[in-house]
Coordinates of C-alpha atoms (C1' of nucleotides) in Angstrom, one line a residue:
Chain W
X1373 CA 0.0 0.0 0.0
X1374 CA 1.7 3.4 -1.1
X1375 CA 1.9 5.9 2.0
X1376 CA -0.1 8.9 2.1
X1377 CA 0.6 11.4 4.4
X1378 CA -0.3 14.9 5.5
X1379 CA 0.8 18.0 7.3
X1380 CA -2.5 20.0 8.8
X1381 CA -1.6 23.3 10.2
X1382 CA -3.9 25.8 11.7
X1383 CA -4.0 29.0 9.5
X1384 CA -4.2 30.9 12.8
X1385 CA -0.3 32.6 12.8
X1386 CA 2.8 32.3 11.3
X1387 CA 4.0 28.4 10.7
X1388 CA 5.9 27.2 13.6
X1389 CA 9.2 25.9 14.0
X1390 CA 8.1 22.9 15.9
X1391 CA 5.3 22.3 12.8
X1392 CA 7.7 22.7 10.8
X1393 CA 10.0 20.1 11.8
X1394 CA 7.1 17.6 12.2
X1395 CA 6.2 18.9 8.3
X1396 CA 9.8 18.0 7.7
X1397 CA 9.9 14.2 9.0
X1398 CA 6.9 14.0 7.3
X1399 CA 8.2 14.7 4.2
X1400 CA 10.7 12.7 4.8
X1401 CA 9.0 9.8 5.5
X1402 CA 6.9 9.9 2.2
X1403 CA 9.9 10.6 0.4
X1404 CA 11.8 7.7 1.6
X1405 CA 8.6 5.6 0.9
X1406 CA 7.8 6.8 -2.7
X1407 CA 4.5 8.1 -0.9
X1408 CA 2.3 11.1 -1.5
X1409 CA 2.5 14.5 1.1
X1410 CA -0.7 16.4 1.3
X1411 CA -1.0 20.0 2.6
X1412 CA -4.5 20.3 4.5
X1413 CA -5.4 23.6 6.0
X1414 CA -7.2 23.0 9.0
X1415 CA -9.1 26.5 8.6
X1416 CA -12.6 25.8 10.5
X1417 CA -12.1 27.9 13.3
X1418 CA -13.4 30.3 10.9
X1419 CA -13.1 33.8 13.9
X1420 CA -9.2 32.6 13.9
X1421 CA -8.4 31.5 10.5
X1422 CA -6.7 34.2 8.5
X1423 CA -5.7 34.1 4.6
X1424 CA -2.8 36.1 5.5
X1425 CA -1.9 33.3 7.4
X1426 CA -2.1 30.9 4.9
X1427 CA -0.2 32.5 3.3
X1428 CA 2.8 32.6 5.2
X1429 CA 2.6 28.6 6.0
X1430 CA 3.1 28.3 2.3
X1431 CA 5.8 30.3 2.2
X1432 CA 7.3 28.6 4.8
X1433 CA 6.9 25.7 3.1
X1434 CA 7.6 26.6 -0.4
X1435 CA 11.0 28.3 1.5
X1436 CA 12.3 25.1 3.2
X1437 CA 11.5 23.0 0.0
X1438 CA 8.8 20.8 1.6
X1439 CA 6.4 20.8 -1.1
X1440 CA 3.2 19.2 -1.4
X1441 CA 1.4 16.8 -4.2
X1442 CA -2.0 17.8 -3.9
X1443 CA -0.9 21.7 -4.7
X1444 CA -2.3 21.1 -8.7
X1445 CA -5.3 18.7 -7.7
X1446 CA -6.6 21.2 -5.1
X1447 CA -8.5 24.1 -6.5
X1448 CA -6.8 26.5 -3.7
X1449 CA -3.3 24.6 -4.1
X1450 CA -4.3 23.1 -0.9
X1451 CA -7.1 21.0 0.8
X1452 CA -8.9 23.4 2.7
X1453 CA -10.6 21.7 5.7
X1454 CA -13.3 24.0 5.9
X1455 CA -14.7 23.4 2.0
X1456 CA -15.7 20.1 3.5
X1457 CA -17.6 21.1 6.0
X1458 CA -20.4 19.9 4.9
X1459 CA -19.6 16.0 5.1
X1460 CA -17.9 16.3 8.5
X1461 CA -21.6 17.5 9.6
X1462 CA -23.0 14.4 8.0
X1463 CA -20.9 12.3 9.8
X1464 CA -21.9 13.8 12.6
X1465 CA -25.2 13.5 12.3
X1466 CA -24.5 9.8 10.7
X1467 CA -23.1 9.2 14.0
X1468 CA -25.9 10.4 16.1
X1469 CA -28.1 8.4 14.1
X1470 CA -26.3 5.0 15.0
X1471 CA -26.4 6.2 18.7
X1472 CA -22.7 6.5 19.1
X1473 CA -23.0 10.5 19.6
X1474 CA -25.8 12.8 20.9
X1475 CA -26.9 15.9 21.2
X1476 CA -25.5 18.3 24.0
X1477 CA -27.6 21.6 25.0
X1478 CA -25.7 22.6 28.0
X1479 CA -24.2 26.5 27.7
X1480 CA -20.4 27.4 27.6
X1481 CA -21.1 29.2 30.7
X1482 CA -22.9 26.1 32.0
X1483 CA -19.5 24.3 31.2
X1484 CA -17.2 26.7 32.5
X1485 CA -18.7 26.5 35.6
X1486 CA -18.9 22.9 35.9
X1487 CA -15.0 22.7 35.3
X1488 CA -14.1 25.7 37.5
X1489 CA -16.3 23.3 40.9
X1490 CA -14.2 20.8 39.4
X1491 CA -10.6 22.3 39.9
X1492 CA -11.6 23.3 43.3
X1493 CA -12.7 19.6 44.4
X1494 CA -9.3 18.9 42.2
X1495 CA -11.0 16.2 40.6
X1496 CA -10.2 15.9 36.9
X1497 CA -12.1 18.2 34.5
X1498 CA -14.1 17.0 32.2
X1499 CA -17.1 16.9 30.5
X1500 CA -19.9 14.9 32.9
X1501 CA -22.2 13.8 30.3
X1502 CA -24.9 15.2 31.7
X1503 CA -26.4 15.2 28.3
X1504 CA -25.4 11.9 27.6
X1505 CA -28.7 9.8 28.6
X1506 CA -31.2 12.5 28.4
X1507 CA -34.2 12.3 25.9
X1508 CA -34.9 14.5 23.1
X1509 CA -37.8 15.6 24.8
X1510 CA -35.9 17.7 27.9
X1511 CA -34.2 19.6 24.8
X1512 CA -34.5 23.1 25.6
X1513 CA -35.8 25.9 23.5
X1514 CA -33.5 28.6 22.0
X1515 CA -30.3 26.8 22.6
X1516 CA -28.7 25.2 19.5
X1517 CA -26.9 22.3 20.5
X1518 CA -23.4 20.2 20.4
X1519 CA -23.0 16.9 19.3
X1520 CA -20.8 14.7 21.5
X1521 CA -19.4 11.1 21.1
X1522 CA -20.7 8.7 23.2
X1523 CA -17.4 7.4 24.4
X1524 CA -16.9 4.1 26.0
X1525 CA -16.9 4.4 29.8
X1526 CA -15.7 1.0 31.0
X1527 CA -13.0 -0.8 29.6
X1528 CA -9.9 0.7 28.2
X1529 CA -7.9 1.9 25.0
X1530 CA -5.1 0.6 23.4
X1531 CA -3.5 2.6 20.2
X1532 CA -0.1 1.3 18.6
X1533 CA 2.3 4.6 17.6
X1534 CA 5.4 3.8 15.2
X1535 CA 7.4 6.2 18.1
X1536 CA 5.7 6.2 21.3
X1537 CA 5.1 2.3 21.1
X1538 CA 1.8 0.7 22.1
X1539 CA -0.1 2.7 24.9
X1540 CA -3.4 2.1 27.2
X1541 CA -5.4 4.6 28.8
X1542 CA -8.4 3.6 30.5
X1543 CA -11.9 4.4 29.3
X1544 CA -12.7 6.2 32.3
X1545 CA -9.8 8.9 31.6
X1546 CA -12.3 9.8 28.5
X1547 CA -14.9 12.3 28.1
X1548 CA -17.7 13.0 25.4
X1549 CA -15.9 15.1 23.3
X1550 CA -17.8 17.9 20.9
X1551 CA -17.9 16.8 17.4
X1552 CA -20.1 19.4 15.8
X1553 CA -20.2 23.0 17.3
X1554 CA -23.7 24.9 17.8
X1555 CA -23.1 26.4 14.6
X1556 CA -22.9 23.6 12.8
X1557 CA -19.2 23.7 12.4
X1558 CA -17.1 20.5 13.0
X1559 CA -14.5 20.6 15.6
X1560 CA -11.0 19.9 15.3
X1561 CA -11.3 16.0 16.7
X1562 CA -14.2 15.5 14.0
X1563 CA -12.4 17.0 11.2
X1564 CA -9.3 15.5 11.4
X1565 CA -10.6 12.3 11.4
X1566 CA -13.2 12.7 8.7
X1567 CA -10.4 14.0 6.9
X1568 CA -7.6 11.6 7.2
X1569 CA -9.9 9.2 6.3
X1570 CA -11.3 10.7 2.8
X1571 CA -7.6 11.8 1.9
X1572 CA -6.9 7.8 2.5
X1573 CA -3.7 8.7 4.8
X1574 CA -2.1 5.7 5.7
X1575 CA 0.4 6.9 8.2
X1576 CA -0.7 10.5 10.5
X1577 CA 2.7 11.9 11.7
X1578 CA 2.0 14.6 14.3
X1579 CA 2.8 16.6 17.3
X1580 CA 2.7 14.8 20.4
X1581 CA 0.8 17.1 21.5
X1582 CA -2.1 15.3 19.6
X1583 CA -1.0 11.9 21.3
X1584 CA -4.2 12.4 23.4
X1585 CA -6.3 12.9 20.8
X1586 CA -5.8 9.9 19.5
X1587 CA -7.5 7.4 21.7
X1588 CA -10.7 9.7 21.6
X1589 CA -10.3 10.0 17.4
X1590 CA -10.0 6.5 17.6
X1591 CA -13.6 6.1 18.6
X1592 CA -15.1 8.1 15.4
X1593 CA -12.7 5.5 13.1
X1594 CA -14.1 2.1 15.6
X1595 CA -18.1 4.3 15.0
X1596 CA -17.8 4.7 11.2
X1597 CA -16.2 1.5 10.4
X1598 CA -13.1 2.7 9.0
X1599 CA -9.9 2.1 9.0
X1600 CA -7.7 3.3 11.3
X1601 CA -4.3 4.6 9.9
X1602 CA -0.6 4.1 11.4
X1603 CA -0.2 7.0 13.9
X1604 CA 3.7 8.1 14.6
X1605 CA 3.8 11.3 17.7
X1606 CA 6.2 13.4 16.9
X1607 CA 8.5 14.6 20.6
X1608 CA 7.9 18.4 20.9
X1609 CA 10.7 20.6 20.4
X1610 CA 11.1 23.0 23.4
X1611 CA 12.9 26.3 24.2
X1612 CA 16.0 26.5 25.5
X1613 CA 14.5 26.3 28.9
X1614 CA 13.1 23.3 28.4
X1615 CA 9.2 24.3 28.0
X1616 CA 7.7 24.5 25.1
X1617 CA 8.9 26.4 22.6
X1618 CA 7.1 29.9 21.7
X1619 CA 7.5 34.0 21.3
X1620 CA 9.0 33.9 24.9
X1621 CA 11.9 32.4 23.0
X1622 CA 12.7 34.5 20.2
X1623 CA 12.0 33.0 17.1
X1624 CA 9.4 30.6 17.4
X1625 CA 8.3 31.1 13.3
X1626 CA 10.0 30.0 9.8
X1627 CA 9.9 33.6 8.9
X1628 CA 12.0 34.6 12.0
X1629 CA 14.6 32.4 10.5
X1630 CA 15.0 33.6 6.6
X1631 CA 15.0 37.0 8.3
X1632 CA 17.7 36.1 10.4
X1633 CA 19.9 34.8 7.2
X1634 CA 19.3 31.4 7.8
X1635 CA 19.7 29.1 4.9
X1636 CA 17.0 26.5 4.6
X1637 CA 18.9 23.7 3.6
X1638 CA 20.7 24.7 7.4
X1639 CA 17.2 24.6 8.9
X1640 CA 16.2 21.2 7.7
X1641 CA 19.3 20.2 8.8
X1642 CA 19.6 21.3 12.0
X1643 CA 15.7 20.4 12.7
X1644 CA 16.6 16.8 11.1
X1645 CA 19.1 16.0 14.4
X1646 CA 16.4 16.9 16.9
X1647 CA 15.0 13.8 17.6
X1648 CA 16.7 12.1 15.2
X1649 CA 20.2 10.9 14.0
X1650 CA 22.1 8.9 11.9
X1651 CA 25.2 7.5 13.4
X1652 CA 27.1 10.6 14.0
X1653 CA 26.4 11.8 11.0
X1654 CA 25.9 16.0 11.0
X1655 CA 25.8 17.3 7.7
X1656 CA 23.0 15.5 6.1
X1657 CA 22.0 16.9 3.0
X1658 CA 18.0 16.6 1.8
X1659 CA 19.3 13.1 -0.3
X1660 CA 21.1 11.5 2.0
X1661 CA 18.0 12.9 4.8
X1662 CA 15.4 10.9 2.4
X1663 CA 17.6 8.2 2.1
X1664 CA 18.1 7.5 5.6
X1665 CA 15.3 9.0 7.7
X1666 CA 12.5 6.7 8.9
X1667 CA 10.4 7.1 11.8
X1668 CA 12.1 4.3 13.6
X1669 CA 14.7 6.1 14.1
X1670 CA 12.8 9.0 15.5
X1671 CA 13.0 9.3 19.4
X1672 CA 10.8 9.8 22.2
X1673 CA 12.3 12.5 24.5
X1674 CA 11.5 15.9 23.5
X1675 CA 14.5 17.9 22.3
X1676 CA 15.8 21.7 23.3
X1677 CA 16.7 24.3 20.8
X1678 CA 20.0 25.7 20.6
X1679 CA 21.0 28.4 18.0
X1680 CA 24.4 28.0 18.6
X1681 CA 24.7 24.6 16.9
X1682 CA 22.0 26.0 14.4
X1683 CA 24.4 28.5 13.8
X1684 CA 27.3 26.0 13.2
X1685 CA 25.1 24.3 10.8
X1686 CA 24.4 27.6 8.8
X1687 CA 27.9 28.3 8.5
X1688 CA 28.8 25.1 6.8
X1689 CA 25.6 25.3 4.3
X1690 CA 27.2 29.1 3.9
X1691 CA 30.5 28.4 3.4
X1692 CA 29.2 25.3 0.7
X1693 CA 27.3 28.0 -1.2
X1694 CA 28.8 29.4 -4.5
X1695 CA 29.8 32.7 -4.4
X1696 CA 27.6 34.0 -6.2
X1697 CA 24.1 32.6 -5.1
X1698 CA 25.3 33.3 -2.4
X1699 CA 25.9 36.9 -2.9
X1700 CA 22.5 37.1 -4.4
X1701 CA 20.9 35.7 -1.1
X1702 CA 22.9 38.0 0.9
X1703 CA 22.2 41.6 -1.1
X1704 CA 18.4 42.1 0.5
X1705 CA 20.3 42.0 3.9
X1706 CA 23.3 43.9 2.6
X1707 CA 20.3 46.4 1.2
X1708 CA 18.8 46.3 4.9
X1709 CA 22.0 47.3 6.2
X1710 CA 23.0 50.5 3.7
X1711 CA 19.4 51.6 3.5
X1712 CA 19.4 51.1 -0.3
X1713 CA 19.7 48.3 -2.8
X1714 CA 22.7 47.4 -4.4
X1715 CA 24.1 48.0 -8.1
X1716 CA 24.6 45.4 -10.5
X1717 CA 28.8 46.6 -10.1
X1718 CA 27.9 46.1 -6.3
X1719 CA 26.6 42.9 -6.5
X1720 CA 29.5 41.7 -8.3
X1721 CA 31.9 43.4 -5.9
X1722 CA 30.5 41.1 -2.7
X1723 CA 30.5 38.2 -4.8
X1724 CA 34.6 38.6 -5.5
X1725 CA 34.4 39.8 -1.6
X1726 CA 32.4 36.2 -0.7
X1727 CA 35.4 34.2 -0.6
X1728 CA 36.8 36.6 2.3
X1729 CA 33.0 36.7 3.9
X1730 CA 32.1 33.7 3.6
X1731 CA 34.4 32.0 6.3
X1732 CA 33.7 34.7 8.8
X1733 CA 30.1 34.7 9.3
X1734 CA 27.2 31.9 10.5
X1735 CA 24.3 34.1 8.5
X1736 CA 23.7 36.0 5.8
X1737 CA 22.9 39.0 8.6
X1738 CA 26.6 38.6 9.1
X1739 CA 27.6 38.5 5.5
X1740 CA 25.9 42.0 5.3
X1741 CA 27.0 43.8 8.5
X1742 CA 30.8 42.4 7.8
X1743 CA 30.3 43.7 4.0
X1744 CA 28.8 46.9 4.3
X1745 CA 31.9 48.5 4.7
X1746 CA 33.0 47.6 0.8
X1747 CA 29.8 50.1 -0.6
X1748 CA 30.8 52.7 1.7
X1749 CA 30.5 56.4 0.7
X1750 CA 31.8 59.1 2.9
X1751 CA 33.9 59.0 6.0
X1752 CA 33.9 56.3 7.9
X1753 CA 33.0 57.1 11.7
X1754 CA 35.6 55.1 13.5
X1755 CA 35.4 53.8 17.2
X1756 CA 38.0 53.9 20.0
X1757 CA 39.5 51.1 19.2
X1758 CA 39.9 52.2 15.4
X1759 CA 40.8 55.6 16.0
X1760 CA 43.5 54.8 18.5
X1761 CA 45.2 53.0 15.5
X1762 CA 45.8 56.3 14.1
X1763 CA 48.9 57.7 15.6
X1764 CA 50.7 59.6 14.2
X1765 CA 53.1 56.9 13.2
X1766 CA 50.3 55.4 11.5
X1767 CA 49.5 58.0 9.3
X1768 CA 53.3 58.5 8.2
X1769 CA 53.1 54.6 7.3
X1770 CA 49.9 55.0 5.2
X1771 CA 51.2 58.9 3.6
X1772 CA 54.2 56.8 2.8
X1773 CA 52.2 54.0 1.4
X1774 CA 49.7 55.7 -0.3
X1775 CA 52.3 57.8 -2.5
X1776 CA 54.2 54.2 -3.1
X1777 CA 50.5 52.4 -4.0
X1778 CA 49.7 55.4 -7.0
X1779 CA 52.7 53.9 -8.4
X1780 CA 52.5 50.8 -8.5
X1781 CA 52.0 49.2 -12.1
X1782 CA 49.3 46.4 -11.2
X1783 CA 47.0 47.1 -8.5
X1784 CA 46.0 43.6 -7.4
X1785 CA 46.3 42.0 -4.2
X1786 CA 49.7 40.4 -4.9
X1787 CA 51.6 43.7 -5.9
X1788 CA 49.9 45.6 -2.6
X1789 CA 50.8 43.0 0.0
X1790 CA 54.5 42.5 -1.5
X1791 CA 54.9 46.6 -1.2
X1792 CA 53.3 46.5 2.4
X1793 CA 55.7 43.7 3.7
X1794 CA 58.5 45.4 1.5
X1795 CA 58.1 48.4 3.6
X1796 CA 57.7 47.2 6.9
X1797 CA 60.8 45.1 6.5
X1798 CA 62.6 48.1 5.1
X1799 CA 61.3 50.7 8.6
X1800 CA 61.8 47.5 10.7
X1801 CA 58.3 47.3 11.8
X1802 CA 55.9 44.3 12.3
X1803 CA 53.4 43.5 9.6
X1804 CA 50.4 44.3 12.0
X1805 CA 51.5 48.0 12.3
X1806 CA 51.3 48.8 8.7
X1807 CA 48.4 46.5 8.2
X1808 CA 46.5 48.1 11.1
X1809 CA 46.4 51.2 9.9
X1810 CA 45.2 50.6 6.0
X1811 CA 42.5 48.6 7.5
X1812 CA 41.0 51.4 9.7
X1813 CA 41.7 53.4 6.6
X1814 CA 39.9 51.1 4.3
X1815 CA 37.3 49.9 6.2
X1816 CA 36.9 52.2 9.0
X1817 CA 37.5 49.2 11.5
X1818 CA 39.9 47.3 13.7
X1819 CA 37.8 44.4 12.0
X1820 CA 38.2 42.8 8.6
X1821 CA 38.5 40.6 6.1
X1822 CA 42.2 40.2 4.7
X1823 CA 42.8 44.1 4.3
X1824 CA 45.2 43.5 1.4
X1825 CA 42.8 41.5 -0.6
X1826 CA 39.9 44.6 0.7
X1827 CA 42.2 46.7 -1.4
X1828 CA 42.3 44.6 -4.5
X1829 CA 38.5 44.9 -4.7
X1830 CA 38.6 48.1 -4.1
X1831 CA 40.9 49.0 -6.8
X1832 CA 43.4 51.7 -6.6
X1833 CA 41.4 54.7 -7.1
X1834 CA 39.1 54.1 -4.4
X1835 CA 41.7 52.2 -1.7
X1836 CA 43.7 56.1 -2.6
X1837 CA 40.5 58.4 -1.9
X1838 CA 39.5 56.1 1.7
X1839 CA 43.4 56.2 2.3
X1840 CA 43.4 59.9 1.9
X1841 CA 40.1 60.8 3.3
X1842 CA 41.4 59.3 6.8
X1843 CA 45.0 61.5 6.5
X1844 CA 42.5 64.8 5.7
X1845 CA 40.3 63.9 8.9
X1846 CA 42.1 64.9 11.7
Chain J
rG787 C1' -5.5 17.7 40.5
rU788 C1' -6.2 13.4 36.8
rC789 C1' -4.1 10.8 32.7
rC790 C1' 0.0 10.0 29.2
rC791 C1' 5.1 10.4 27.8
rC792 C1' 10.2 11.4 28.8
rU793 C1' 15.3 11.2 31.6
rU794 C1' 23.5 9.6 28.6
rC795 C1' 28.5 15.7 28.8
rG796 C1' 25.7 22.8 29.3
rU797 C1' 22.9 21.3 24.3
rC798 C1' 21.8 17.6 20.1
rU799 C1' 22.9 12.7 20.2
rA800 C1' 25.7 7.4 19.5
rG801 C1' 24.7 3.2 22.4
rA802 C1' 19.7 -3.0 21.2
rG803 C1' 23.6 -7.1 28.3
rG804 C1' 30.1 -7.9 27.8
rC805 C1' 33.2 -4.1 21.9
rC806 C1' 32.1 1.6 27.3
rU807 C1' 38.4 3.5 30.5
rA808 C1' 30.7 5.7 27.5
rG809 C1' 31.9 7.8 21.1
rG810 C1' 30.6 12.2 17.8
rA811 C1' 28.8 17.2 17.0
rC812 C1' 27.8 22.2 19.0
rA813 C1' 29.3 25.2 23.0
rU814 C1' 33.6 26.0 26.3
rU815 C1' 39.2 26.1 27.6
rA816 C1' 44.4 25.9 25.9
rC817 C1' 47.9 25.8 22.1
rC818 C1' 49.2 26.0 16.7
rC819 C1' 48.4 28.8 12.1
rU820 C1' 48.0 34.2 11.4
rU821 C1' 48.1 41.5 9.1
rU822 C1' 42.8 42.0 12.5
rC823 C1' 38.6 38.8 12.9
rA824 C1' 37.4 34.3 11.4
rC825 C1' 38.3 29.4 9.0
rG826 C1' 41.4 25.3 9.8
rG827 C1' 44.4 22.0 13.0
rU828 C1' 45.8 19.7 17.9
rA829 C1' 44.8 18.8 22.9
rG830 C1' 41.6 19.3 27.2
rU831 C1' 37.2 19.9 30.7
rA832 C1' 32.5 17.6 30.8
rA833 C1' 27.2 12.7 31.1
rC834 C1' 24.6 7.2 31.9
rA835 C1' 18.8 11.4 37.5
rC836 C1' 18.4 8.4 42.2
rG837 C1' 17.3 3.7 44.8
rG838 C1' 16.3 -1.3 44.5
rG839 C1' 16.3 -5.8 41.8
rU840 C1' 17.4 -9.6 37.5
rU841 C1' 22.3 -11.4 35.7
rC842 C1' 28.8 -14.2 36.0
rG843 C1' 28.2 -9.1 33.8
rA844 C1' 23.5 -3.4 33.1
rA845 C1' 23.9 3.1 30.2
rU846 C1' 21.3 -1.0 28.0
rC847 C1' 16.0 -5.5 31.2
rC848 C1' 12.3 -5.0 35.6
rC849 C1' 10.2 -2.2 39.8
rG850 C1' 10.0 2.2 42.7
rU851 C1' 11.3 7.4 43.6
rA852 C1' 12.5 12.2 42.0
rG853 C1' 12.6 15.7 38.2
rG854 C1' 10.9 17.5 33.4
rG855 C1' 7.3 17.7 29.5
rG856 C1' 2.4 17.1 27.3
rA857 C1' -3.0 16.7 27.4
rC858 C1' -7.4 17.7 30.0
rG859 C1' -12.0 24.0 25.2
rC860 C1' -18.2 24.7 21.1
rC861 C1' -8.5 26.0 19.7
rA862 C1' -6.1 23.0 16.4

RNA sequence: GUCCCCUUCGUCUAGAGGCCUAGGACAUUACCCUUUCACGGUAGUAACACGGGUUCGAAUCCCGUAGGGGACGCCA
């Protein structure tokens, strides 16, 4: 049987690292398989659900390179929960009909209260059924009921998961969950079931956060007669702190991660190893990752962020990168950083400057602050540090070196490094006190990348004017 | 509170009863390389939560304890 799987995510924010990763193994796993991945919005909340929001899981998507095989059969590029609507109320009601659900008139306040008694007697909230046995007749006027499953009460549960392993809860633990809302709107629990079985999903790969779910779901499959699919709970990934991970911690969205020059490829990597691993393998590239992954090797312990190693990652997938893609990934934030977008003869400059960048810097964010001093105009504004290199020593070495660079026949790298070490053998001096000094000159900081090759790119004519703007200033 | 799950270096993990003096990666420390900063290289610090079993032998199996996480909505 070919595997079918899904990714459902709630259209109510941005998409979220943590369903990302789960959207990743899933992925995965059908890859591996030869199966099919389907992209369901799960969009009934219908006061929550935002088509901005859609948007941006898409993107997400689309960004990390998960993409989906039901984006040409779908009308909307995606299986929209709420267009089918309609049959999840029919199931419903199908239920209700074969007595396995029922109708529920009690008010949300009605419910809140209940709950609130049963905090303060600390016994375990849930629903009481007081509905559950009551004739059609005691149906009150005005109030436009719930339907509930009739969940077993005796007796007790046993689902299989491909990561959790096989787990029992007892019946009793289980309350009569709402199917159907008052307004004729399917919940979540309905929905998702409903769905997974009319998509024909073999294997549901989830959050554990759903593991719950699951035994009451389980009922609606065992009610309708179908088949119930292969269920694999996914280990949360949590915050550095250890609890689970959101806005508290800084960037709980895709989004936050392209903006922070993250390379996807980095991403999936570093989400890949949480939770999972190969040997000691680190760098896995998306083949080998399809080749390998399966969710028996996923584990069960949840796993803590840590941009550090995230950051290691990035800086291998960054260094890997051709120059110039990966120039062009780094101008927006090169743009961010100068306030305006960069020429074509720009662009070209950072990808000769890449080589030098590259090495240095664990995102693009750092490729752009490290390289904005290459397109600057103007004097630079130097810092203690920079302007203490200035003595007056200093400016004697780059006068004299300035005079001796107009001459020089080829202005490349080469010729300006072998004049620089010429002279400083000549005065007697260290390297670092006539290199110092052209890099403040040149890049207006202590801080750079080799300074003779800076003035390579720069060519003679503009290495001469940041050379002599600095010997102007005072 | 009730139920479910989890527990190897700071973090991600390897580990399927003897290969474990517990391996790798990130982080961290020192040194080397070096025109700054990095990269790279070398070396180091650092963990089987605790307590009982089972066994000739346990990080690996069982039980308990503690700690952590998750779920308990007309959210998904």
């Amino acid at each position: 049987m070919p595997v079918i799987t899904r990714f459902a995510p709630s259209p109510t924010g941005y998409l979220h690292i943590g369903g990302a990763r789960t959207a990743l193994f899933c992925w995965l796993f059908t890859k591996h398989h030869g199966g099919k991945f389907l992209l369901r919005i799960e969009d009934t909340d219908r006061a929550r659900s935002t088509p901005e929001s859609i948007e941006t899981i898409l993107d997400g998507m689309r960004w990390l390179g998960l993409d989906w095989d039901n984006k040409d059969s779908e009308s909307l590029g995606y299986y929209s929960q709420y267009a089918h609507f309609k049959r999840h109320a029919e199931v419903a009601r199908q239920m209700v009909a074969n007595g396995v659900a029922y109708y529920c008139y009690a008010t949300p306040e009605e419910l809140d209260a209940m709950r609130s008694e049963q905090k303060v007697k600390g016994l375990p909230q849930r629903y009481d059924g007081r509905w559950r046995d009551r004739p059609a007749s005691d149906a009150p006027q005005g109030i436009a009921p719930v339907i509930r499953l009739k969940a077993p009460q005796t007796g007790e549960t046993t689902i299989r998961d491909v990561v959790m392993g096989t787990i029992t809860v007892q019946n009793s633990q289980l309350d009569d969950m709402v199917l159907l809302r008052g307004d004729g709107t399917p919940t979540f629990m309905l929905a998702a079931a409903v769905d997974d079985h009319d998509m024909g999903i073999t294997h549901v790969i989830r959050g554990e956060d759903h593991m719950t779910n699951t035994f009451r779901q389980a009922y609606i499959y065992k009610a309708m007669g179908w088949d119930v699919p292969v269920f694999a709970h996914m280990p949360l990934i949590h915050g550095p702190d250890g609890t689970k991970l959101s806005k508290r911690h800084g960037a709980p969205a895709v989004s936050d991660y392209r903006d922070r020059g993250y390379l996807p490829e980095a991403v999936n990597n570093y989400l890949l190893r949480l939770c999972w691993s190969h040997g000691d393998d680190e760098i896995i590239p998306m083949d080998k990752a399809i080749e390998w992954f399966d969710l028996d090797g996923v584990g069960k312990s949840p796993a803590r962020f840590d941009f550090a190693k995230l950051g290691s990652v990035n800086a291998h997938y960054i260094k890997e990168k051709p120059d110039a893609d990966l120039a062009a990934l780094a101008a927006p934030f090169v743009a961010r950083v100068m306030g305006r977008n960069l020429t074509p003869a720009q662009l070209d400059l950072l990808t000769r400057a890449m080589p030098d960048l590259k090495p240095r810097a664990q995102t693009l964010v750092q490729i752009a602050e490290m390289a904005a001093f290459y397109f600057h105009e103007g004097a630079f504004t130097l810092d203690d540090k920079a302007a203490k290199i200035l003595t007056p020593e200093a400016r004697q070495v780059l006068a004299d070196l300035a005079a001796k660079m107009g001459g020089l026949s080829e202005f490349t790298t080469e010729a300006v490094e072998n004049l620089f070490r010429a002279y400083a053998e000549e005065k007697g001096i260290k390297l670092g006190a006539v290199a110092q000094p052209l890099r403040v000159a040149l890049s207006g900081s202590t801080v750079s990348p080799p300074i003779f090759g800076v003035a390579g790119l720069l060519g003679r004519e503009e290495s001469l004017r940041r050379m002599e703007a600095i010997l102007r200033g005072a």
